[in-house]
mmCIF file of C-alpha atoms in Angstrom:
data_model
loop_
_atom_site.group_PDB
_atom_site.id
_atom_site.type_symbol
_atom_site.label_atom_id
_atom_site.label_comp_id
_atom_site.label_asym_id
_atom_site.label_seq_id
_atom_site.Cartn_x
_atom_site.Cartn_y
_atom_site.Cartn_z
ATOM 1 C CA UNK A 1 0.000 0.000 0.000
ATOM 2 C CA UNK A 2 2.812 2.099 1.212
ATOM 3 C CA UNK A 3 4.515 1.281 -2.262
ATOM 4 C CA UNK A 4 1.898 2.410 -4.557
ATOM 5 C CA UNK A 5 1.478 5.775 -2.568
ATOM 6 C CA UNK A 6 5.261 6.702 -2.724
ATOM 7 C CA UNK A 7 5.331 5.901 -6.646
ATOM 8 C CA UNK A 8 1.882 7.446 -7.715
ATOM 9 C CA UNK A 9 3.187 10.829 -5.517
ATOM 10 C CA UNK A 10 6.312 10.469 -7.027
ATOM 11 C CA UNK A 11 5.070 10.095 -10.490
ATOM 12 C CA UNK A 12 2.523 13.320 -10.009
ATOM 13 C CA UNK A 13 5.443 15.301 -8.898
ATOM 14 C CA UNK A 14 7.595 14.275 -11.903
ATOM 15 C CA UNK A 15 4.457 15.612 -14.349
ATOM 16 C CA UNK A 16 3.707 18.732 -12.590
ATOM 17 C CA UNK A 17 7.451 19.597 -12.723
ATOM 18 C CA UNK A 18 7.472 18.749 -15.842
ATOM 19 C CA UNK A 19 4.647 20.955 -17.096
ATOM 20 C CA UNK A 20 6.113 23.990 -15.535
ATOM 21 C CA UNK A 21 9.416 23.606 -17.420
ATOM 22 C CA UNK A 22 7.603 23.380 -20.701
ATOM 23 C CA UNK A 23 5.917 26.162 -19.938
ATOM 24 C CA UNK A 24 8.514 28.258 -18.982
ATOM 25 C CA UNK A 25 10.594 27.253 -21.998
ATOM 26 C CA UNK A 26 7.456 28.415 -24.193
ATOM 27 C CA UNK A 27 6.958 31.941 -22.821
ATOM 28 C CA UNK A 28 10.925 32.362 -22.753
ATOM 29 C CA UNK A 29 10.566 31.189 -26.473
ATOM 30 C CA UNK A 30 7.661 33.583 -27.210
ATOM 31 C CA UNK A 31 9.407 36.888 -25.632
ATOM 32 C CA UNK A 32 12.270 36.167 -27.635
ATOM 33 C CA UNK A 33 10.223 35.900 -30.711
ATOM 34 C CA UNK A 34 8.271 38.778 -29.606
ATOM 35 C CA UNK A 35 11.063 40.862 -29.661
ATOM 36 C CA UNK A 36 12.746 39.973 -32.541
ATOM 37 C CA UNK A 37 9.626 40.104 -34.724
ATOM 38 C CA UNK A 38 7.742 43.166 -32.583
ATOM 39 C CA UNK A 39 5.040 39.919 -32.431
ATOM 40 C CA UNK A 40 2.000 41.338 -29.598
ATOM 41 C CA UNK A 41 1.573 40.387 -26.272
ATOM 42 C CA UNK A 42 -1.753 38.880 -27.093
ATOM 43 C CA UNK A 43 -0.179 36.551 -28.876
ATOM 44 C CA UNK A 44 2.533 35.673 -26.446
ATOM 45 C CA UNK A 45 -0.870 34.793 -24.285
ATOM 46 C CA UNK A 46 -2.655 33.140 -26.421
ATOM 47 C CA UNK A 47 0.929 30.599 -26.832
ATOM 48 C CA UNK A 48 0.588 30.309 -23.008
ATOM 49 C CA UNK A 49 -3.080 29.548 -22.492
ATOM 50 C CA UNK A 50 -3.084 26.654 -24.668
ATOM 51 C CA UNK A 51 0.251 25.422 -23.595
ATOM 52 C CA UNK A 52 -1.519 25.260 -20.065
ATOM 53 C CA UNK A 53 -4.517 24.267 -21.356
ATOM 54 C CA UNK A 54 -2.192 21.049 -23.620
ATOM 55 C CA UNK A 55 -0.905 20.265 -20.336
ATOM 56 C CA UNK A 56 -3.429 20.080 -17.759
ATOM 57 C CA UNK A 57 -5.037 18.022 -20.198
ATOM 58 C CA UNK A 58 -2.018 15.709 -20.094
ATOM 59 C CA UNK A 59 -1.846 15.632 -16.401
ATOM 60 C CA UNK A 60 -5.409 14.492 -15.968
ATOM 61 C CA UNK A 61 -5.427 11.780 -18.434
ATOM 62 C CA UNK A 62 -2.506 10.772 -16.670
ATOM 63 C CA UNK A 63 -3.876 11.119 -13.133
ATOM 64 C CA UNK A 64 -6.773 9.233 -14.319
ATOM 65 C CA UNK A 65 -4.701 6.728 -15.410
ATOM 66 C CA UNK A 66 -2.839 6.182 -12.166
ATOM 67 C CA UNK A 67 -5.954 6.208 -10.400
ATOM 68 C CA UNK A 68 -7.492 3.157 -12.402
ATOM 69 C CA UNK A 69 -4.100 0.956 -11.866
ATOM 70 C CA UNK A 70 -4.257 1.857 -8.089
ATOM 71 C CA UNK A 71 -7.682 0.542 -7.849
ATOM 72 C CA UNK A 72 -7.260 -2.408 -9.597
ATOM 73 C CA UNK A 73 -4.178 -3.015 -7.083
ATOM 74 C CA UNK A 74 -6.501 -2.404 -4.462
ATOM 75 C CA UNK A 75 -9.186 -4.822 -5.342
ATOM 76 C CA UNK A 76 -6.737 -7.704 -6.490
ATOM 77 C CA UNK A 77 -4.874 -6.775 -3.126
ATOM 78 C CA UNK A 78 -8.917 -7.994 -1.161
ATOM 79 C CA UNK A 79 -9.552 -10.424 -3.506
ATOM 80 C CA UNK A 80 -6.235 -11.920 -2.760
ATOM 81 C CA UNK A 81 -7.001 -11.266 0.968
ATOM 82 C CA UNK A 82 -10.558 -13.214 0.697
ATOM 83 C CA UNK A 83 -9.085 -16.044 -0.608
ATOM 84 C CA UNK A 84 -6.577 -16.674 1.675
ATOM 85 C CA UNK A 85 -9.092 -18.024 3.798
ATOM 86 C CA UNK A 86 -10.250 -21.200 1.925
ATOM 87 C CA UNK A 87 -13.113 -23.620 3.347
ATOM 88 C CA UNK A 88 -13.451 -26.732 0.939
ATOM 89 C CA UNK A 89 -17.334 -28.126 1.599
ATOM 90 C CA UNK A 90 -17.595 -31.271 -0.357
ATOM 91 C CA UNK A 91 -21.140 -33.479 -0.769
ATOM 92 C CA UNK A 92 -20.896 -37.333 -0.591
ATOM 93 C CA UNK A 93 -23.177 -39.657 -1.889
ATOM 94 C CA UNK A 94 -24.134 -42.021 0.920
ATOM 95 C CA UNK A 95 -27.029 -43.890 -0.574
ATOM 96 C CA UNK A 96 -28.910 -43.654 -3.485
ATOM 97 C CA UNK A 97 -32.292 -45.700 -3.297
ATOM 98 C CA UNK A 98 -35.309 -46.384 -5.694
ATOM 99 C CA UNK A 99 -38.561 -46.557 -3.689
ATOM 100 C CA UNK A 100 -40.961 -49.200 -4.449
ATOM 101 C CA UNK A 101 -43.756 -47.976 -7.391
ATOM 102 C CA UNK A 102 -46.794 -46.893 -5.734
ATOM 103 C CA UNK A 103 -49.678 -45.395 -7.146
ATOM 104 C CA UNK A 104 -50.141 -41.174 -6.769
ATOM 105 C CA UNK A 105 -52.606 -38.254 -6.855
ATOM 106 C CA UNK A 106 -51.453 -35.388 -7.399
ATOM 107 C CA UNK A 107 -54.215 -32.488 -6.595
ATOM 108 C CA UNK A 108 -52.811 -29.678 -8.584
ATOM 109 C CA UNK A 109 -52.743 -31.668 -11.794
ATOM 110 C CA UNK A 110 -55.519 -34.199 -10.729
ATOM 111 C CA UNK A 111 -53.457 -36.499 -12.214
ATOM 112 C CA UNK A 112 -52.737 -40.409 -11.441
ATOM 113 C CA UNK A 113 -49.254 -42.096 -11.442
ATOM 114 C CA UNK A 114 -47.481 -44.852 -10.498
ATOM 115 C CA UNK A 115 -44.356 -44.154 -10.120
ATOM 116 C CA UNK A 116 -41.185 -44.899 -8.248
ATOM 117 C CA UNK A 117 -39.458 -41.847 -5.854
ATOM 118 C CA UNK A 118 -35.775 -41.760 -5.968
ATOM 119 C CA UNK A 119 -33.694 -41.002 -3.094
ATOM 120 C CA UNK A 120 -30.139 -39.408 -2.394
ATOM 121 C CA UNK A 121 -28.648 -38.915 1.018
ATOM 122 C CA UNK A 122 -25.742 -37.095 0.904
ATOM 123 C CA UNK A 123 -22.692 -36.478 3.611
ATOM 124 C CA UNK A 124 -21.998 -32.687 3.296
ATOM 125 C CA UNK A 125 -18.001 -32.685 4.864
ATOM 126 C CA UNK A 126 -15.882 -29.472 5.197
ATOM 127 C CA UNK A 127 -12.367 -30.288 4.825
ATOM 128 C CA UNK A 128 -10.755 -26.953 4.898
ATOM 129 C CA UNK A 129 -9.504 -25.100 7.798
ATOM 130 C CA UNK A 130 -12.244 -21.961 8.155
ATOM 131 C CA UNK A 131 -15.697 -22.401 8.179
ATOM 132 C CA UNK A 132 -17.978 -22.450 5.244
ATOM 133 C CA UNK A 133 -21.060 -20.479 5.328
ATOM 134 C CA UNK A 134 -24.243 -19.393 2.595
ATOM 135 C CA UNK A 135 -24.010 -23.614 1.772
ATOM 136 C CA UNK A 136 -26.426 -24.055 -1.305
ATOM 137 C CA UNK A 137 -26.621 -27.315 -2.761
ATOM 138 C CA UNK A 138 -28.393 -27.877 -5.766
ATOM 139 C CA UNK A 139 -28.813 -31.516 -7.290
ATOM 140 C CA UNK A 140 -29.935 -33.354 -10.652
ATOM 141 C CA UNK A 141 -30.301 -36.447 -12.339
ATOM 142 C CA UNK A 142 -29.513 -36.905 -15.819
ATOM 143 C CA UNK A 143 -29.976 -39.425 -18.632
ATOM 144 C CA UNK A 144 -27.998 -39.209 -21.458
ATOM 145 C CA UNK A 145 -29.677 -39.533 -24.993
ATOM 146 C CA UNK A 146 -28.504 -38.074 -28.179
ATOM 147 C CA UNK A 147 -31.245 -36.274 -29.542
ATOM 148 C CA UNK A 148 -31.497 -34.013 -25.535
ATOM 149 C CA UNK A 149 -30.444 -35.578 -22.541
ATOM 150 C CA UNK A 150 -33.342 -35.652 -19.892
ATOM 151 C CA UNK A 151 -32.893 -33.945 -16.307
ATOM 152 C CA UNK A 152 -35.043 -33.978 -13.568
ATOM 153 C CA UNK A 153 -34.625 -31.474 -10.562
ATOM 154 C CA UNK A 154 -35.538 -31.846 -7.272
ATOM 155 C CA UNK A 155 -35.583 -29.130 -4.361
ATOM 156 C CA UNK A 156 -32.015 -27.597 -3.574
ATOM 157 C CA UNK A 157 -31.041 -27.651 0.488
ATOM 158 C CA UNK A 158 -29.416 -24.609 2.790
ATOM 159 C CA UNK A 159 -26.857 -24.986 4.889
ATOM 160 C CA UNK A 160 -26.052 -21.675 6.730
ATOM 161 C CA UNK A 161 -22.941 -22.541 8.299
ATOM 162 C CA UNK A 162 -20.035 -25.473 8.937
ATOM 163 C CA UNK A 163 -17.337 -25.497 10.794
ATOM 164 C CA UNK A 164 -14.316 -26.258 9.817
ATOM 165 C CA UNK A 165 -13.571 -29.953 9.363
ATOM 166 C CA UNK A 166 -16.552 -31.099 10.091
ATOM 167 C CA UNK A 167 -19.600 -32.508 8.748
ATOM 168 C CA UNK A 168 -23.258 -32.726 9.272
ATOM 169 C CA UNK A 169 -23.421 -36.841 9.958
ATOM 170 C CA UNK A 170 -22.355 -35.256 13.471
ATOM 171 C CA UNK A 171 -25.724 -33.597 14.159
ATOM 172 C CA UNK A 172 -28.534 -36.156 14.476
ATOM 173 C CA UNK A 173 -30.944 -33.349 14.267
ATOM 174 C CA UNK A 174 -29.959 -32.472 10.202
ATOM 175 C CA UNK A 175 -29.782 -34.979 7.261
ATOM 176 C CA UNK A 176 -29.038 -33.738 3.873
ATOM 177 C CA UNK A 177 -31.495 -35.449 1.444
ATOM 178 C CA UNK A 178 -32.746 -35.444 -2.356
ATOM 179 C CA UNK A 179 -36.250 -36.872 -3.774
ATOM 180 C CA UNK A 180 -37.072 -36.935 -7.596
ATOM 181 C CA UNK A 181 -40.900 -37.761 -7.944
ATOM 182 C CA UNK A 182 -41.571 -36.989 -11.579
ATOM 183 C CA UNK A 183 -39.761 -40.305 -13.494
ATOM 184 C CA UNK A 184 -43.676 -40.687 -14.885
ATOM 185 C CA UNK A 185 -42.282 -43.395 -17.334
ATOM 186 C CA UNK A 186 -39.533 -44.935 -15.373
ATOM 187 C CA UNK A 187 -36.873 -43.604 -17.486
ATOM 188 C CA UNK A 188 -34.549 -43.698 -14.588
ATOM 189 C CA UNK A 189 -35.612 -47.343 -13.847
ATOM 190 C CA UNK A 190 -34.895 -48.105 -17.626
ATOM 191 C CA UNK A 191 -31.331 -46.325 -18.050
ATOM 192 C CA UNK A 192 -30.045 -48.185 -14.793
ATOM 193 C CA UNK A 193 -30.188 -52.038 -16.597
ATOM 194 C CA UNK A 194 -28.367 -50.010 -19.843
ATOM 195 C CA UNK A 195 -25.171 -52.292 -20.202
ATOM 196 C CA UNK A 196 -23.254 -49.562 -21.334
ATOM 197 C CA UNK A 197 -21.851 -46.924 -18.932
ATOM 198 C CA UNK A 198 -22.294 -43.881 -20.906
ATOM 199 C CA UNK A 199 -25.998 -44.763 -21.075
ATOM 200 C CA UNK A 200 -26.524 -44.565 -17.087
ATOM 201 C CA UNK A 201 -28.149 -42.043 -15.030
ATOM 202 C CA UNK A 202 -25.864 -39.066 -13.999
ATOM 203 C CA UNK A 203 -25.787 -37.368 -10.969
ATOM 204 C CA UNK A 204 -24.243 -33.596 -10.723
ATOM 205 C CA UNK A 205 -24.071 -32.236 -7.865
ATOM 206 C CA UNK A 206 -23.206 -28.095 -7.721
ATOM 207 C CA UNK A 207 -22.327 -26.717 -4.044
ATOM 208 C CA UNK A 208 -21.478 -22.959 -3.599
ATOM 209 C CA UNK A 209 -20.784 -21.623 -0.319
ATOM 210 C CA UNK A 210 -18.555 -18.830 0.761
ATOM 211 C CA UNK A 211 -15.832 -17.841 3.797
ATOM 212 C CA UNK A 212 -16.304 -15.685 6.638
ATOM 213 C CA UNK A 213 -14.127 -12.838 4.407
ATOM 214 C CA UNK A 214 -17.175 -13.150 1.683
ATOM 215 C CA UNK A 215 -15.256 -14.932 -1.265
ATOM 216 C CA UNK A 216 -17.289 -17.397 -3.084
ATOM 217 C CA UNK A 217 -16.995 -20.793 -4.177
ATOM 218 C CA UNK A 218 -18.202 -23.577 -6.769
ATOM 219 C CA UNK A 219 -17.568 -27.300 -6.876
ATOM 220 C CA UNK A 220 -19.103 -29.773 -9.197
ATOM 221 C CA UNK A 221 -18.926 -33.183 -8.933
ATOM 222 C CA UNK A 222 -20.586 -36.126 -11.579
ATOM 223 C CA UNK A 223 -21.624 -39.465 -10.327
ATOM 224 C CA UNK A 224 -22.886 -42.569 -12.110
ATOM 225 C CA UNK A 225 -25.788 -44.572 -11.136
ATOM 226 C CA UNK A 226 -24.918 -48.670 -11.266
ATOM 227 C CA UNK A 227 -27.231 -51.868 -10.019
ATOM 228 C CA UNK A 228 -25.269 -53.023 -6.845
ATOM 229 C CA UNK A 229 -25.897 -56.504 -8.247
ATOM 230 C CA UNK A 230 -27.221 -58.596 -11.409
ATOM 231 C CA UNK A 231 -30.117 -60.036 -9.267
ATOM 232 C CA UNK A 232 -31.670 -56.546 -9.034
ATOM 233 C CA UNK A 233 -32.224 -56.310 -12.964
ATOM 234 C CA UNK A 234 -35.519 -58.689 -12.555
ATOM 235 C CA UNK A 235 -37.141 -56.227 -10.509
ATOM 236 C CA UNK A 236 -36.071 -52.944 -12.249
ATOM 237 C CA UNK A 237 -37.250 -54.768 -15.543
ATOM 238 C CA UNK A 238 -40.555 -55.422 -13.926
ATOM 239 C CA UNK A 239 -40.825 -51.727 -12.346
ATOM 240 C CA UNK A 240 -40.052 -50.120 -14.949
ATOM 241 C CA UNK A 241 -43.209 -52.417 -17.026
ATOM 242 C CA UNK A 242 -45.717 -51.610 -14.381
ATOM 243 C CA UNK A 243 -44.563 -47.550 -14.488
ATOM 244 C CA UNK A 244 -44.930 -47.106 -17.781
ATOM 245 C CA UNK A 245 -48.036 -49.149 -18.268
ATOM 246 C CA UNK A 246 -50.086 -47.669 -15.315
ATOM 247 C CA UNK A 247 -52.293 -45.364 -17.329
ATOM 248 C CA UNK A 248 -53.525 -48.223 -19.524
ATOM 249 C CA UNK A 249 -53.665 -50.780 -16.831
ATOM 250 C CA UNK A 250 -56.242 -48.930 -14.837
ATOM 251 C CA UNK A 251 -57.490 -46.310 -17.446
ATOM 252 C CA UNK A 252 -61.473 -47.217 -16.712
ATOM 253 C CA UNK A 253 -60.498 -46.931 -12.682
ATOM 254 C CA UNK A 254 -58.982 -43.766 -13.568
ATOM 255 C CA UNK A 255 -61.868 -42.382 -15.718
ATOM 256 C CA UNK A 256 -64.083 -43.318 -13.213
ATOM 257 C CA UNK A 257 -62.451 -41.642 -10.104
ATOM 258 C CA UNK A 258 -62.493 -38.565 -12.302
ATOM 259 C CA UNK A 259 -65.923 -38.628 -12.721
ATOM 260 C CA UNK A 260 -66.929 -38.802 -8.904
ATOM 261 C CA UNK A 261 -64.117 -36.889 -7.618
ATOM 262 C CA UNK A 262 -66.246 -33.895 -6.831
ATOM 263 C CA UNK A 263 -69.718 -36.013 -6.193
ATOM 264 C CA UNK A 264 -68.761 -38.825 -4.204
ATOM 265 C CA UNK A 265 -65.113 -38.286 -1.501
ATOM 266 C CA UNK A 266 -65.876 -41.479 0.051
ATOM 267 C CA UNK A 267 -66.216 -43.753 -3.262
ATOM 268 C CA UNK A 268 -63.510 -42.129 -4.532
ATOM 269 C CA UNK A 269 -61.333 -43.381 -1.303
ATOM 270 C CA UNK A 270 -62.507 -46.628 -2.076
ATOM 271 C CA UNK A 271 -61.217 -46.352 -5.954
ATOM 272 C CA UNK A 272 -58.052 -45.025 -5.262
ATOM 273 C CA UNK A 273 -57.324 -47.732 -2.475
ATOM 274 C CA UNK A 274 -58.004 -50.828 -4.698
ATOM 275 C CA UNK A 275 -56.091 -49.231 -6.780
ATOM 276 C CA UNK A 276 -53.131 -48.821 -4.767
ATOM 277 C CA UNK A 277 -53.799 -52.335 -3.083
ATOM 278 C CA UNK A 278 -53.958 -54.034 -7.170
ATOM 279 C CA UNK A 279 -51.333 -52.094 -8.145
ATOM 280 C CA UNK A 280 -48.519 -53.115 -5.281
ATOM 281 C CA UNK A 281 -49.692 -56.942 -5.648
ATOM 282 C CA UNK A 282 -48.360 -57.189 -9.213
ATOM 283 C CA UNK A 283 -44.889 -54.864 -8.492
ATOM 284 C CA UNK A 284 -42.362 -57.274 -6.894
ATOM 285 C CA UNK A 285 -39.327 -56.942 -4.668
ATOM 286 C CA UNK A 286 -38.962 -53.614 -1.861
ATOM 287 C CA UNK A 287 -36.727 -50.613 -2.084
ATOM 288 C CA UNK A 288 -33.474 -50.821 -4.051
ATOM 289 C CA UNK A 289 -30.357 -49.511 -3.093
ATOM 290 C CA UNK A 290 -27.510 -48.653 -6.411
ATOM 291 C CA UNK A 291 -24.059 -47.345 -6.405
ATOM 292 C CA UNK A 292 -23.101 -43.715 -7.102
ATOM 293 C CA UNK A 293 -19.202 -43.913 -8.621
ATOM 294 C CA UNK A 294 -17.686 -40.654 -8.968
ATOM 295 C CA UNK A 295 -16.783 -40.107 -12.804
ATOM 296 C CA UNK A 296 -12.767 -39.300 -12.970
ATOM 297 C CA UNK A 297 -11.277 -36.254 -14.151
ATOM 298 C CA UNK A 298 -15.003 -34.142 -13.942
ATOM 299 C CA UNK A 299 -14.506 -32.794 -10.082
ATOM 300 C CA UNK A 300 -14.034 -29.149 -10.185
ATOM 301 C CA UNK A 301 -13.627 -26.440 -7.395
ATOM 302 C CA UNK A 302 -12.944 -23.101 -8.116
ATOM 303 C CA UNK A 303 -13.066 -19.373 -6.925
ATOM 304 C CA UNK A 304 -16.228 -17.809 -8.359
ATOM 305 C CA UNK A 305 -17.501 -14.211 -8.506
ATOM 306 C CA UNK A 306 -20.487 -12.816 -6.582
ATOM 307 C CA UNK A 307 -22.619 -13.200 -9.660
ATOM 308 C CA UNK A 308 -22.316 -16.820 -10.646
ATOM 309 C CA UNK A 309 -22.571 -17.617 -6.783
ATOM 310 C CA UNK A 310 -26.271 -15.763 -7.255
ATOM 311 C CA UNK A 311 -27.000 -17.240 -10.263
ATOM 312 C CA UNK A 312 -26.624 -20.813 -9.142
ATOM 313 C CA UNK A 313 -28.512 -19.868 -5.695
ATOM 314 C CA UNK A 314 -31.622 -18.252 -8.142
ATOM 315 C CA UNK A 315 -31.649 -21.204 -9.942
ATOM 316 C CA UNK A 316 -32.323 -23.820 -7.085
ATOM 317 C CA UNK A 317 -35.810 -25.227 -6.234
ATOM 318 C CA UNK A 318 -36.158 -25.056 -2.422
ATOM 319 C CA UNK A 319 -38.489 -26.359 -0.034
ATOM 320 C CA UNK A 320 -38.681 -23.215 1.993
ATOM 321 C CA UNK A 321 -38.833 -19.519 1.368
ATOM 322 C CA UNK A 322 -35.074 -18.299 0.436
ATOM 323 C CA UNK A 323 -35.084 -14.516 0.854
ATOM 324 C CA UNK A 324 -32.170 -12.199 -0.462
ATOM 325 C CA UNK A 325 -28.967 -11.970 1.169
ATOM 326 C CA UNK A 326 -29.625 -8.050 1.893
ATOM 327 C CA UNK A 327 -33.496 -8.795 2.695
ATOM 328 C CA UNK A 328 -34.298 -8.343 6.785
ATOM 329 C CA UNK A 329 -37.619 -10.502 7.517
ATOM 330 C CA UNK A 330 -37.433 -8.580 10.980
ATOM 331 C CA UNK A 331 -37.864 -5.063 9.106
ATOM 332 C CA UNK A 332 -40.828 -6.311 7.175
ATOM 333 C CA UNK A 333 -42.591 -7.743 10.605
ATOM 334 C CA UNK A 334 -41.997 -4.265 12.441
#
């Protein structure tokens, strides 16, 4: 700091003295002309005022100059501050589960499904040595296809702050989950028995968080989703029939319920639960638990400005209502 004040004072000096030394030269230069030639005084003055006038302009666009380097010193001097403090907040893949296909109403839509939810439970670790704060982690599941590959989101989660190396499976009161609930054709189910890896499901995972300085952060990290064992492609092979045949199989049901819906609560009750009872007779095995394997070479942590760390936050699906970093709840109540 000390540095750049010495040479920008230095440099100022060196200009100004400059400028007076030109100008001197000129008006010695224009008396001598003046009285060699009987030139006026006027224009003696007129030499001087736009010498001045040359020169001050000079000396401002070099000012302004100066000034622009010494702020860009000064904010690469803080940035370089903020990240010497560096949290690392990394999210593990502890289980990855397909739930059993049961059959769904959904009010909203009035629509009927049967569909299997898939789970993630995730172990979110800090490994650095300051605590990470602002944790937002947002989650996906992708199948690849060539024509568009298909995502489905699910709601993001919130951490607002952990400690440094630490991690959350040390609270029993917090466990960092993910549901997907809108596989409506078991396309998930389908791209699991693929025998070919680059046909799998995907799972990215983006986390940005920032320090207690207010540098932000981005990592991204890319599982794949793998059968734990050949004796679970029987029952994937018949979930994934019964998912994607549940609209035919029980279309008159369907039509039916959708009929009384608004006439009759209590028939409809009894509809929907012979459904669901029909339904789970013919959809073997329980819940199935697959491997998440971290695809080499993809991880990726990185220092990120203020705007991508916003942009990622806006883009999250969250369970609960997410407010804006400068937005007081307690100034709207009072």
């Amino acid at each position: 700091m000390r540095t750049i004040r010495y040479t920008v004072i230095l440099k100022t000096f060196i200009v100004v003295l400059a400028c007076v030394l030109v100008i001197l030269v000129l008006v010695l230069i224009s008396v001598y002309v003046s009285r060699a030639t009987y030139v006026s005084y006027d224009f003696i003055t007129a030499i001087s005022t736009f010498s001045i006038a040359l020169l001050t302009l000079a000396y401002v666009l070099t000012t302004s100059r100066q000034l622009s380097t010494m702020q860009e010193q000064l904010n690469e001097m803080k940035r370089t501050r903020e990240l010497m403090s560096q949290p690392l907040a990394l999210v593990t893949p502890i289980r990855f589960s397909l739930e059993k296909p049961r059959a769904f109403y959904s009010p909203p839509e009035k629509s009927y499904t049967g569909i299997s939810r898939y789970h993630v439970e995730c172990n979110v670790q800090n490994y650095g040595s300051s605590p990470s704060v602002s944790i937002h982690v947002c989650v996906c599941l992708v199948i690849p296809c060539k024509e568009k590959p298909k995502v489905f989101h699910c709601a993001a989660e919130y951490i607002a702050v952990l400690a440094e190396k630490s991690s959350l499976k040390n609270f029993d009161t917090f466990k960092t989950s993910f549901m997907f609930s809108t596989d409506e054709d078991g396309s998930v189910i389908n791209a699991v028995r693929s025998p070919h890896p680059k046909d799998v499901p995907v799972l990215k995972i983006c986390t940005v968080y920032k320090n207690l300085l207010g540098a932000s952060f981005g990592c991204r990290q890319t599982f794949q989703i793998f059968p734990k064992s050949s004796d679970q492609d029987t029952i994937l092979k018949n979930w994934h029939s019964r998912v994607s045949t549940f609209a035919i199989a029980f279309k008159h049901e369907i039509e039916q319920m959708k009929r009384i819906i608004d006439k009759n609560e209590e028939e409809w009750d009894t509809f929907f639960e012979k459904i669901e009872s029909d339904y789970s007779s013919k959809v073997e095995g329980e819940d199935q638990d697959l491997m998440c394997v971290q695809i080499p070479g993809v991880f990726k942590i990185e220092a990120i400005s203020e705007e991508q760390y916003k942009k990622v936050r806006s883009g999250g699906y969250y369970g609960q209502f997410m407010p804006e970093p400068d937005h007081c709840l307690i100034e709207d109540q009072t």
